Amino acid sequence: MVSLQYYGQHICGGFLITEEFVLTAAHCWKKCDILTVVVGTHDLREKNDCNSFKVTSYIPHPDYNSNTFENDIMLLKLNKNVRLSNNIGLISLSKNGKSAKAETLCSVAGWGTLWLNGPPIDRLREAETVIMCDAECEYRWGPYYKASKMICVYGHGGTCIGDSGGPLVCNNTAVGITAFGDRYLCNSRLRPNVYTRISAYIPWIHNITGKV
């Protein structure tokens, strides 16, 4: 898990899929913004320049649409390879078009607020979630939800402001990227959190990184 920062302030999450590429959400980057990637820390108050990396290439999906939330996925190429350790590791991706089935228990993590308009937090938090069936996701979100490209979840915990870009992990595999949710309420069953379905983008990721 990495923190994407703008002038030292956490704005989004992301995760390493190779030593030089981070996967995150496309909406986390506004053109001309210069982001820093911080790896290997649970507490954002612990500053360490050795764990900070510059981004040399911002690669949002070419079909990303900020109005419909489709294809909300982006790769960041770092200025140098990250040295892996006990605290810094890669997250495996879902492959061969496979994704988590409904009712699978998964987890999400991030430095986002605990409630809408809540204060920012410094320590990484994790919550359990459950994959919701596509039919209910479509009922809750209507035309915004595209089952072939998105996943939604429910549970007592979830994501909120500042958690975008982080991974939805099921059975030690990243299957989704935190994308969007209810504008007025975090972790709402009426408007469940939605994630970009990683399995739909494996060929695109592979073409850029050369491996996944």
Coordinates of N, CA and C in Angstrom, one line a residue:
M1 N 0.9 -1.2 0.0 CA 0.0 0.0 0.0 C 0.9 1.2 0.0
V2 N 0.6 2.2 -0.9 CA 1.4 3.4 -0.9 C 0.4 4.6 -0.8
S3 N 1.0 5.7 -0.4 CA 0.3 7.0 -0.2 C 0.7 7.9 -1.4
L4 N -0.3 8.4 -2.1 CA 0.0 9.4 -3.1 C -0.2 10.8 -2.5
Q5 N 0.9 11.6 -2.6 CA 0.8 12.9 -1.9 C 1.1 14.1 -2.9
Y6 N 0.4 15.2 -2.6 CA 0.6 16.4 -3.3 C 1.0 17.5 -2.4
Y7 N 2.2 18.0 -2.6 CA 2.9 18.9 -1.6 C 2.8 18.4 -0.2
G8 N 3.1 17.1 0.0 CA 3.2 16.6 1.3 C 1.9 16.1 2.0
Q9 N 0.8 16.3 1.3 CA -0.5 16.0 1.8 C -1.0 14.7 1.1
H10 N -1.5 13.8 1.9 CA -2.1 12.5 1.3 C -3.3 12.9 0.6
I11 N -3.5 12.3 -0.6 CA -4.7 12.6 -1.4 C -5.4 11.3 -1.8
C12 N -4.6 10.2 -2.0 CA -5.1 8.9 -2.5 C -4.2 7.8 -2.1
G13 N -4.7 6.6 -2.2 CA -3.9 5.4 -2.1 C -3.5 4.8 -3.4
G14 N -2.7 3.8 -3.3 CA -2.3 3.1 -4.5 C -1.5 1.8 -4.1
F15 N -1.0 1.0 -5.0 CA -0.3 -0.2 -4.6 C 0.7 -0.6 -5.6
L16 N 1.8 -1.2 -5.2 CA 2.9 -1.6 -6.1 C 2.5 -2.9 -6.8
I17 N 2.6 -3.0 -8.1 CA 2.4 -4.2 -8.8 C 3.7 -4.7 -9.4
T18 N 4.7 -3.8 -9.6 CA 6.1 -4.2 -9.9 C 6.9 -3.3 -9.1
E19 N 8.2 -3.5 -9.2 CA 9.1 -2.6 -8.4 C 9.1 -1.1 -8.9
E20 N 8.6 -0.9 -10.1 CA 8.6 0.5 -10.6 C 7.2 1.0 -11.0
F21 N 6.2 0.2 -10.9 CA 4.9 0.7 -11.3 C 3.9 0.6 -10.1
V22 N 3.1 1.7 -9.9 CA 2.0 1.7 -9.0 C 0.7 1.7 -9.7
L23 N -0.3 1.0 -9.2 CA -1.6 1.0 -9.8 C -2.5 1.8 -8.8
T24 N -3.4 2.7 -9.4 CA -4.2 3.6 -8.6 C -5.4 4.0 -9.5
A25 N -6.2 4.9 -9.0 CA -7.4 5.4 -9.8 C -7.0 6.6 -10.6
A26 N -7.6 6.7 -11.8 CA -7.3 7.8 -12.7 C -7.7 9.2 -12.1
H27 N -8.8 9.2 -11.3 CA -9.3 10.4 -10.8 C -8.4 11.0 -9.7
C28 N -7.4 10.3 -9.3 CA -6.5 10.8 -8.3 C -5.5 11.8 -8.8
W29 N -5.5 11.9 -10.1 CA -4.5 12.8 -10.7 C -5.1 13.9 -11.6
K30 N -4.8 15.1 -11.3 CA -5.3 16.2 -12.2 C -4.1 16.6 -13.0
K31 N -4.2 16.8 -14.3 CA -3.1 17.1 -15.2 C -2.4 18.3 -14.7
C32 N -1.1 18.2 -14.8 CA -0.1 19.2 -14.3 C 0.2 19.0 -12.8
D33 N -0.5 18.3 -12.1 CA -0.2 18.0 -10.7 C 1.1 17.1 -10.6
I34 N 2.0 17.4 -9.7 CA 3.1 16.6 -9.5 C 3.0 15.8 -8.2
L35 N 2.8 14.5 -8.3 CA 2.6 13.7 -7.1 C 3.9 13.0 -6.7
T36 N 3.9 12.7 -5.4 CA 5.0 11.9 -4.8 C 4.4 10.6 -4.2
V37 N 5.1 9.5 -4.4 CA 4.6 8.2 -3.9 C 5.4 7.9 -2.7
V38 N 4.8 7.6 -1.6 CA 5.4 7.2 -0.3 C 5.1 5.8 0.0
V39 N 6.1 4.9 0.1 CA 5.9 3.5 0.3 C 6.4 3.1 1.7
G40 N 5.9 1.9 2.2 CA 6.5 1.3 3.4 C 6.2 2.0 4.7
T41 N 5.1 2.8 4.7 CA 4.8 3.4 6.0 C 3.4 3.2 6.4
H42 N 3.1 3.0 7.7 CA 1.8 2.9 8.2 C 1.3 4.2 8.8
D43 N 2.3 5.0 9.3 CA 1.9 6.2 10.0 C 2.5 7.4 9.1
L44 N 1.7 8.2 8.6 CA 2.1 9.3 7.6 C 2.9 10.3 8.3
R45 N 2.9 10.4 9.7 CA 3.7 11.3 10.4 C 5.1 11.0 10.4
E46 N 5.5 9.7 10.1 CA 6.8 9.3 10.1 C 7.5 9.6 8.7
K47 N 8.1 10.7 8.6 CA 8.7 11.1 7.3 C 10.0 10.4 7.1
N48 N 10.2 9.9 5.9 CA 11.4 9.2 5.5 C 11.7 9.4 4.0
D49 N 12.6 10.3 3.7 CA 12.9 10.6 2.3 C 13.3 9.3 1.5
C50 N 13.8 8.3 2.1 CA 14.2 7.1 1.4 C 13.0 6.3 0.9
N51 N 11.8 6.6 1.5 CA 10.6 5.9 1.0 C 9.8 6.7 0.1
S52 N 10.3 7.9 -0.3 CA 9.6 8.8 -1.2 C 10.1 8.7 -2.6
F53 N 9.2 8.6 -3.6 CA 9.6 8.4 -5.0 C 8.9 9.4 -5.9
K54 N 9.6 9.9 -6.9 CA 9.0 10.8 -7.8 C 8.3 9.9 -8.9
V55 N 7.3 10.5 -9.6 CA 6.6 9.9 -10.7 C 7.2 10.4 -12.0
T56 N 7.7 9.5 -12.8 CA 8.2 10.0 -14.1 C 7.1 9.9 -15.2
S57 N 6.1 9.0 -15.1 CA 5.1 8.9 -16.1 C 3.7 8.7 -15.4
Y58 N 2.8 9.5 -15.8 CA 1.4 9.3 -15.4 C 0.6 8.7 -16.5
I59 N 0.0 7.5 -16.3 CA -0.6 6.8 -17.5 C -2.0 6.4 -17.1
P60 N -3.0 7.4 -17.2 CA -4.4 7.1 -17.0 C -4.9 6.2 -18.2
H61 N -5.9 5.4 -17.9 CA -6.5 4.7 -19.0 C -7.0 5.6 -20.1
P62 N -6.7 5.4 -21.4 CA -7.1 6.3 -22.5 C -8.6 6.5 -22.6
D63 N -9.4 5.6 -22.0 CA -10.8 5.8 -22.1 C -11.4 6.2 -20.8
Y64 N -10.6 6.7 -19.9 CA -11.2 7.1 -18.6 C -12.1 8.3 -18.8
N65 N -13.3 8.2 -18.2 CA -14.4 9.2 -18.3 C -14.7 9.7 -16.9
S66 N -14.4 10.9 -16.6 CA -14.7 11.4 -15.2 C -16.1 11.7 -15.0
N67 N -16.9 11.7 -16.0 CA -18.4 11.9 -15.8 C -19.1 10.6 -15.5
T68 N -18.7 9.6 -16.2 CA -19.4 8.3 -16.0 C -18.7 7.4 -15.0
F69 N -17.4 7.7 -14.6 CA -16.6 6.9 -13.7 C -16.0 5.7 -14.4
E70 N -16.2 5.6 -15.7 CA -15.7 4.4 -16.4 C -14.2 4.4 -16.6
N71 N -13.6 3.2 -16.5 CA -12.1 3.1 -16.8 C -11.3 3.9 -15.8
D72 N -11.7 4.0 -14.6 CA -11.0 4.8 -13.6 C -9.8 4.0 -13.0
I73 N -8.8 4.0 -13.8 CA -7.6 3.2 -13.5 C -6.3 3.9 -14.1
M74 N -5.2 3.9 -13.4 CA -4.0 4.6 -13.8 C -2.8 3.9 -13.3
L75 N -1.8 3.9 -14.1 CA -0.4 3.5 -13.7 C 0.5 4.6 -13.5
L76 N 1.3 4.5 -12.5 CA 2.4 5.5 -12.3 C 3.7 4.8 -12.4
K77 N 4.6 5.4 -13.2 CA 5.9 4.8 -13.3 C 6.9 5.7 -12.4
L78 N 7.6 5.0 -11.5 CA 8.5 5.7 -10.6 C 9.8 6.0 -11.2
N79 N 10.5 6.9 -10.5 CA 11.8 7.4 -11.0 C 12.9 6.3 -10.8
K80 N 12.7 5.4 -9.9 CA 13.6 4.3 -9.7 C 12.9 3.1 -9.1
N81 N 13.5 1.9 -9.1 CA 12.8 0.8 -8.6 C 12.8 0.8 -7.1
V82 N 11.7 0.3 -6.5 CA 11.5 0.2 -5.1 C 12.2 -1.0 -4.6
R83 N 12.9 -0.9 -3.5 CA 13.6 -2.1 -2.9 C 12.6 -2.8 -2.0
L84 N 12.2 -4.0 -2.3 CA 11.2 -4.7 -1.6 C 11.8 -5.2 -0.2
S85 N 10.9 -5.3 0.8 CA 11.3 -5.7 2.1 C 10.2 -6.3 2.9
N86 N 10.3 -6.5 4.2 CA 9.2 -7.1 5.0 C 8.0 -6.1 5.0
N87 N 8.4 -4.8 4.9 CA 7.3 -3.7 5.0 C 6.9 -3.2 3.6
I88 N 7.6 -3.6 2.6 CA 7.3 -3.1 1.2 C 7.2 -4.3 0.3
G89 N 6.0 -4.6 -0.2 CA 5.8 -5.7 -1.1 C 4.9 -5.4 -2.2
L90 N 4.8 -6.4 -3.2 CA 3.9 -6.3 -4.3 C 2.6 -6.9 -4.0
I91 N 1.6 -6.5 -4.7 CA 0.3 -7.1 -4.6 C -0.1 -7.8 -5.9
S92 N -0.4 -9.1 -5.8 CA -0.7 -9.8 -7.0 C -2.1 -9.4 -7.6
L93 N -2.2 -9.5 -8.9 CA -3.5 -9.0 -9.5 C -4.3 -10.3 -10.0
S94 N -5.6 -10.1 -10.1 CA -6.4 -11.1 -10.7 C -6.1 -11.3 -12.1
K95 N -6.0 -12.5 -12.6 CA -5.6 -12.8 -13.9 C -6.6 -13.6 -14.7
N96 N -6.4 -13.8 -16.0 CA -7.2 -14.6 -16.9 C -8.7 -14.3 -16.8
G97 N -9.0 -13.0 -16.6 CA -10.4 -12.6 -16.6 C -11.1 -13.0 -15.3
K98 N -10.4 -13.6 -14.3 CA -11.1 -14.1 -13.1 C -11.3 -12.9 -12.1
S99 N -12.4 -12.9 -11.4 CA -12.6 -11.9 -10.4 C -13.3 -12.6 -9.3
A100 N -13.4 -11.9 -8.1 CA -14.0 -12.5 -6.9 C -15.6 -12.6 -7.1
K101 N -16.1 -13.7 -6.6 CA -17.5 -14.0 -6.7 C -18.3 -13.2 -5.6
A102 N -19.6 -13.1 -5.9 CA -20.5 -12.5 -4.9 C -20.4 -13.2 -3.5
E103 N -20.4 -12.4 -2.5 CA -20.3 -12.9 -1.1 C -18.9 -13.3 -0.6
T104 N -17.9 -13.1 -1.5 CA -16.6 -13.3 -1.0 C -16.1 -12.2 0.0
L105 N -15.5 -12.7 1.1 CA -15.0 -11.8 2.1 C -13.7 -11.2 1.6
C106 N -13.6 -9.9 1.6 CA -12.4 -9.2 1.1 C -12.0 -8.1 2.1
S107 N -11.0 -7.3 1.8 CA -10.5 -6.2 2.7 C -10.1 -5.0 1.8
V108 N -10.3 -3.9 2.5 CA -9.8 -2.6 1.9 C -9.0 -1.9 2.9
A109 N -8.1 -1.0 2.5 CA -7.2 -0.3 3.4 C -7.0 1.1 2.9
G110 N -6.6 2.0 3.8 CA -6.3 3.4 3.4 C -6.1 4.4 4.5
W111 N -5.8 5.6 4.1 CA -5.6 6.7 5.1 C -6.8 7.7 5.0
G112 N -7.9 7.2 4.4 CA -9.0 8.1 4.2 C -9.7 8.4 5.5
T113 N -10.6 9.4 5.5 CA -11.4 9.8 6.6 C -12.3 8.7 7.1
L114 N -12.7 8.7 8.3 CA -13.6 7.7 8.9 C -15.1 7.9 8.6
W115 N -15.4 9.2 8.3 CA -16.8 9.6 7.9 C -16.7 10.8 7.0
L116 N -17.8 11.1 6.3 CA -17.8 12.2 5.4 C -17.5 13.5 6.1
N117 N -16.5 14.2 5.5 CA -16.1 15.5 6.1 C -15.4 15.3 7.4
G118 N -15.0 14.1 7.7 CA -14.2 13.9 9.0 C -12.8 14.3 8.8
P119 N -12.0 14.4 9.9 CA -10.6 14.8 9.9 C -9.8 13.7 9.2
P120 N -8.7 14.1 8.6 CA -7.8 13.1 8.0 C -7.1 12.3 9.1
I121 N -6.7 11.1 8.7 CA -6.1 10.2 9.7 C -4.6 10.0 9.3
D122 N -3.8 9.6 10.2 CA -2.4 9.4 9.9 C -2.0 7.9 9.8
R123 N -2.7 7.1 10.5 CA -2.4 5.6 10.5 C -3.2 4.9 9.6
L124 N -2.6 4.0 8.8 CA -3.3 3.1 7.9 C -4.3 2.3 8.6
R125 N -5.5 2.2 8.0 CA -6.6 1.4 8.6 C -7.1 0.4 7.5
E126 N -7.6 -0.7 8.1 CA -8.1 -1.8 7.2 C -9.5 -2.2 7.6
A127 N -10.3 -2.6 6.7 CA -11.7 -3.0 7.0 C -12.1 -4.1 6.1
E128 N -13.0 -5.0 6.6 CA -13.5 -6.1 5.9 C -14.7 -5.7 5.1
T129 N -14.8 -6.2 3.9 CA -16.0 -6.0 3.1 C -16.4 -7.3 2.4
V130 N -17.6 -7.2 1.8 CA -18.1 -8.4 1.1 C -18.5 -8.0 -0.3
I131 N -18.2 -8.8 -1.3 CA -18.6 -8.5 -2.7 C -20.1 -8.7 -2.8
M132 N -20.7 -7.6 -3.4 CA -22.1 -7.6 -3.6 C -22.4 -8.2 -5.0
C133 N -23.6 -8.8 -5.2 CA -23.9 -9.3 -6.6 C -24.1 -8.2 -7.5
D134 N -23.8 -8.4 -8.8 CA -23.9 -7.4 -9.8 C -25.3 -6.9 -9.9
A135 N -26.3 -7.7 -9.8 CA -27.7 -7.3 -10.0 C -28.1 -6.2 -8.9
E136 N -27.6 -6.4 -7.7 CA -28.0 -5.4 -6.7 C -27.2 -4.1 -6.9
C137 N -25.9 -4.3 -7.4 CA -25.1 -3.1 -7.7 C -25.8 -2.3 -8.8
E138 N -26.3 -2.9 -9.8 CA -26.9 -2.2 -10.9 C -28.2 -1.6 -10.4
Y139 N -28.9 -2.2 -9.5 CA -30.2 -1.7 -8.9 C -29.8 -0.4 -8.1
R140 N -28.7 -0.4 -7.4 CA -28.4 0.7 -6.5 C -27.8 1.9 -7.3
W141 N -27.1 1.6 -8.3 CA -26.4 2.7 -9.1 C -26.9 3.0 -10.4
G142 N -27.8 2.1 -10.9 CA -28.4 2.4 -12.2 C -27.4 2.3 -13.3
P143 N -27.5 3.3 -14.3 CA -26.6 3.2 -15.5 C -25.1 3.5 -15.2
Y144 N -24.8 4.0 -14.0 CA -23.4 4.3 -13.6 C -22.6 3.0 -13.4
Y145 N -23.3 1.9 -13.0 CA -22.6 0.7 -12.7 C -22.5 -0.2 -14.0
K146 N -21.3 -0.5 -14.3 CA -21.0 -1.4 -15.5 C -20.4 -2.6 -15.0
A147 N -21.1 -3.7 -15.0 CA -20.7 -5.0 -14.3 C -19.4 -5.5 -14.9
S148 N -19.2 -5.3 -16.2 CA -18.0 -5.9 -16.8 C -16.7 -5.2 -16.3
K149 N -16.9 -3.9 -15.8 CA -15.7 -3.1 -15.5 C -15.7 -2.7 -14.0
M150 N -16.7 -3.0 -13.3 CA -16.8 -2.6 -11.9 C -17.2 -3.7 -10.9
I151 N -16.9 -3.4 -9.7 CA -17.3 -4.3 -8.6 C -17.9 -3.4 -7.5
C152 N -18.9 -3.9 -6.7 CA -19.3 -3.1 -5.5 C -19.3 -4.0 -4.3
V153 N -19.2 -3.4 -3.1 CA -19.1 -4.2 -1.9 C -20.0 -3.6 -0.8
Y154 N -20.2 -4.4 0.2 CA -21.0 -3.9 1.4 C -20.3 -4.5 2.6
G155 N -20.6 -4.0 3.8 CA -20.1 -4.4 5.0 C -20.1 -3.4 6.1
H156 N -19.6 -3.7 7.3 CA -19.6 -2.7 8.4 C -18.5 -1.7 8.2
G157 N -17.5 -2.1 7.5 CA -16.4 -1.1 7.2 C -16.4 -0.8 5.7
G158 N -15.6 0.2 5.3 CA -15.6 0.5 3.9 C -14.6 1.7 3.6
T159 N -14.8 2.3 2.5 CA -13.9 3.4 2.1 C -14.6 4.7 2.2
C160 N -13.7 5.8 2.3 CA -14.3 7.1 2.4 C -13.3 8.1 1.7
I161 N -13.4 9.4 1.9 CA -12.6 10.4 1.3 C -11.1 10.2 1.6
G162 N -10.3 10.1 0.6 CA -8.9 9.8 0.7 C -8.5 8.4 0.5
D163 N -9.5 7.5 0.4 CA -9.2 6.1 0.2 C -9.1 5.7 -1.3
S164 N -9.5 6.6 -2.2 CA -9.5 6.3 -3.6 C -8.1 5.8 -4.1
G165 N -8.1 4.8 -5.0 CA -6.9 4.3 -5.6 C -6.4 3.1 -4.8
G166 N -6.8 2.9 -3.6 CA -6.4 1.7 -2.9 C -6.9 0.4 -3.4
P167 N -6.4 -0.7 -3.0 CA -6.8 -2.0 -3.5 C -8.0 -2.6 -2.7
L168 N -8.8 -3.3 -3.5 CA -9.8 -4.3 -2.9 C -9.1 -5.6 -3.0
V169 N -8.8 -6.3 -1.9 CA -8.0 -7.5 -1.8 C -8.9 -8.7 -1.4
C170 N -8.9 -9.7 -2.2 CA -9.6 -10.9 -1.9 C -8.7 -12.1 -2.0
N171 N -8.5 -12.9 -1.0 CA -7.6 -14.1 -1.0 C -6.2 -13.7 -1.5
N172 N -5.7 -12.6 -0.9 CA -4.4 -12.1 -1.2 C -4.1 -11.6 -2.6
T173 N -5.2 -11.3 -3.3 CA -5.2 -10.8 -4.7 C -6.0 -9.6 -4.8
A174 N -5.4 -8.6 -5.5 CA -6.1 -7.3 -5.7 C -7.1 -7.5 -6.9
V175 N -8.4 -7.4 -6.6 CA -9.4 -7.5 -7.6 C -10.0 -6.2 -8.0
G176 N -9.9 -5.2 -7.2 CA -10.5 -3.9 -7.5 C -9.7 -2.7 -7.0
I177 N -10.0 -1.5 -7.6 CA -9.4 -0.3 -7.2 C -10.5 0.7 -6.7
T178 N -10.3 1.2 -5.5 CA -11.3 2.1 -4.9 C -11.6 3.3 -5.9
A179 N -12.9 3.4 -6.3 CA -13.2 4.4 -7.3 C -14.2 5.4 -6.9
F180 N -15.4 5.0 -6.5 CA -16.4 6.1 -6.1 C -17.5 5.5 -5.2
G181 N -18.2 6.3 -4.6 CA -19.3 5.9 -3.6 C -20.3 7.0 -3.5
D182 N -21.2 6.9 -2.5 CA -22.2 7.9 -2.2 C -21.6 9.2 -2.0
R183 N -22.1 10.3 -2.6 CA -21.6 11.6 -2.4 C -21.9 12.2 -1.0
Y184 N -22.9 11.6 -0.4 CA -23.3 12.2 0.9 C -23.1 11.3 2.1
L185 N -22.7 10.1 1.9 CA -22.5 9.1 3.0 C -21.5 8.1 2.6
C186 N -20.5 7.9 3.5 CA -19.5 6.9 3.3 C -20.1 5.5 3.7
N187 N -19.7 4.5 2.9 CA -20.1 3.1 3.3 C -21.6 2.9 3.4
S188 N -22.3 3.4 2.4 CA -23.8 3.3 2.4 C -24.2 2.0 1.7
R189 N -25.2 1.3 2.3 CA -25.7 0.1 1.6 C -26.6 0.5 0.4
L190 N -27.2 1.7 0.6 CA -28.1 2.2 -0.5 C -27.3 2.6 -1.7
R191 N -26.1 3.1 -1.5 CA -25.1 3.4 -2.6 C -23.8 2.8 -2.2
P192 N -23.6 1.5 -2.5 CA -22.4 0.9 -2.0 C -21.2 1.4 -2.8
N193 N -20.0 1.2 -2.1 CA -18.8 1.6 -2.7 C -18.5 0.8 -4.0
V194 N -18.0 1.5 -5.0 CA -17.7 0.9 -6.3 C -16.2 0.9 -6.6
Y195 N -15.7 -0.2 -7.1 CA -14.3 -0.4 -7.4 C -14.1 -0.7 -8.9
T196 N -13.1 -0.3 -9.5 CA -12.7 -0.6 -10.9 C -12.3 -2.1 -10.8
R197 N -12.9 -2.9 -11.8 CA -12.6 -4.3 -11.8 C -11.3 -4.6 -12.5
I198 N -10.3 -5.0 -11.8 CA -8.9 -5.1 -12.4 C -8.8 -6.1 -13.5
S199 N -9.6 -7.2 -13.4 CA -9.5 -8.3 -14.4 C -9.8 -7.8 -15.8
A200 N -10.6 -6.7 -15.9 CA -11.0 -6.2 -17.2 C -9.8 -5.5 -17.9
Y201 N -8.8 -5.2 -17.1 CA -7.7 -4.3 -17.6 C -6.3 -5.0 -17.6
I202 N -6.3 -6.3 -17.4 CA -5.0 -7.0 -17.4 C -4.2 -6.8 -18.7
P203 N -4.8 -6.9 -19.9 CA -4.1 -6.7 -21.1 C -3.5 -5.3 -21.2
W204 N -4.2 -4.3 -20.8 CA -3.7 -2.9 -20.8 C -2.6 -2.8 -19.8
I205 N -2.7 -3.3 -18.6 CA -1.6 -3.2 -17.6 C -0.4 -3.9 -18.2
H206 N -0.6 -5.1 -18.7 CA 0.6 -5.9 -19.2 C 1.3 -5.2 -20.3
N207 N 0.5 -4.6 -21.2 CA 1.2 -3.9 -22.3 C 2.1 -2.7 -21.9
I208 N 1.8 -2.1 -20.8 CA 2.6 -1.0 -20.3 C 3.7 -1.5 -19.4
T209 N 3.4 -2.4 -18.5 CA 4.5 -2.8 -17.5 C 5.3 -3.9 -18.0
G210 N 4.8 -4.7 -19.0 CA 5.6 -5.9 -19.5 C 5.4 -7.1 -18.6
K211 N 4.8 -6.9 -17.5 CA 4.5 -8.1 -16.6 C 3.5 -7.6 -15.5
V212 N 2.8 -8.6 -15.0 CA 1.9 -8.3 -13.9 C 2.0 -9.4 -12.8

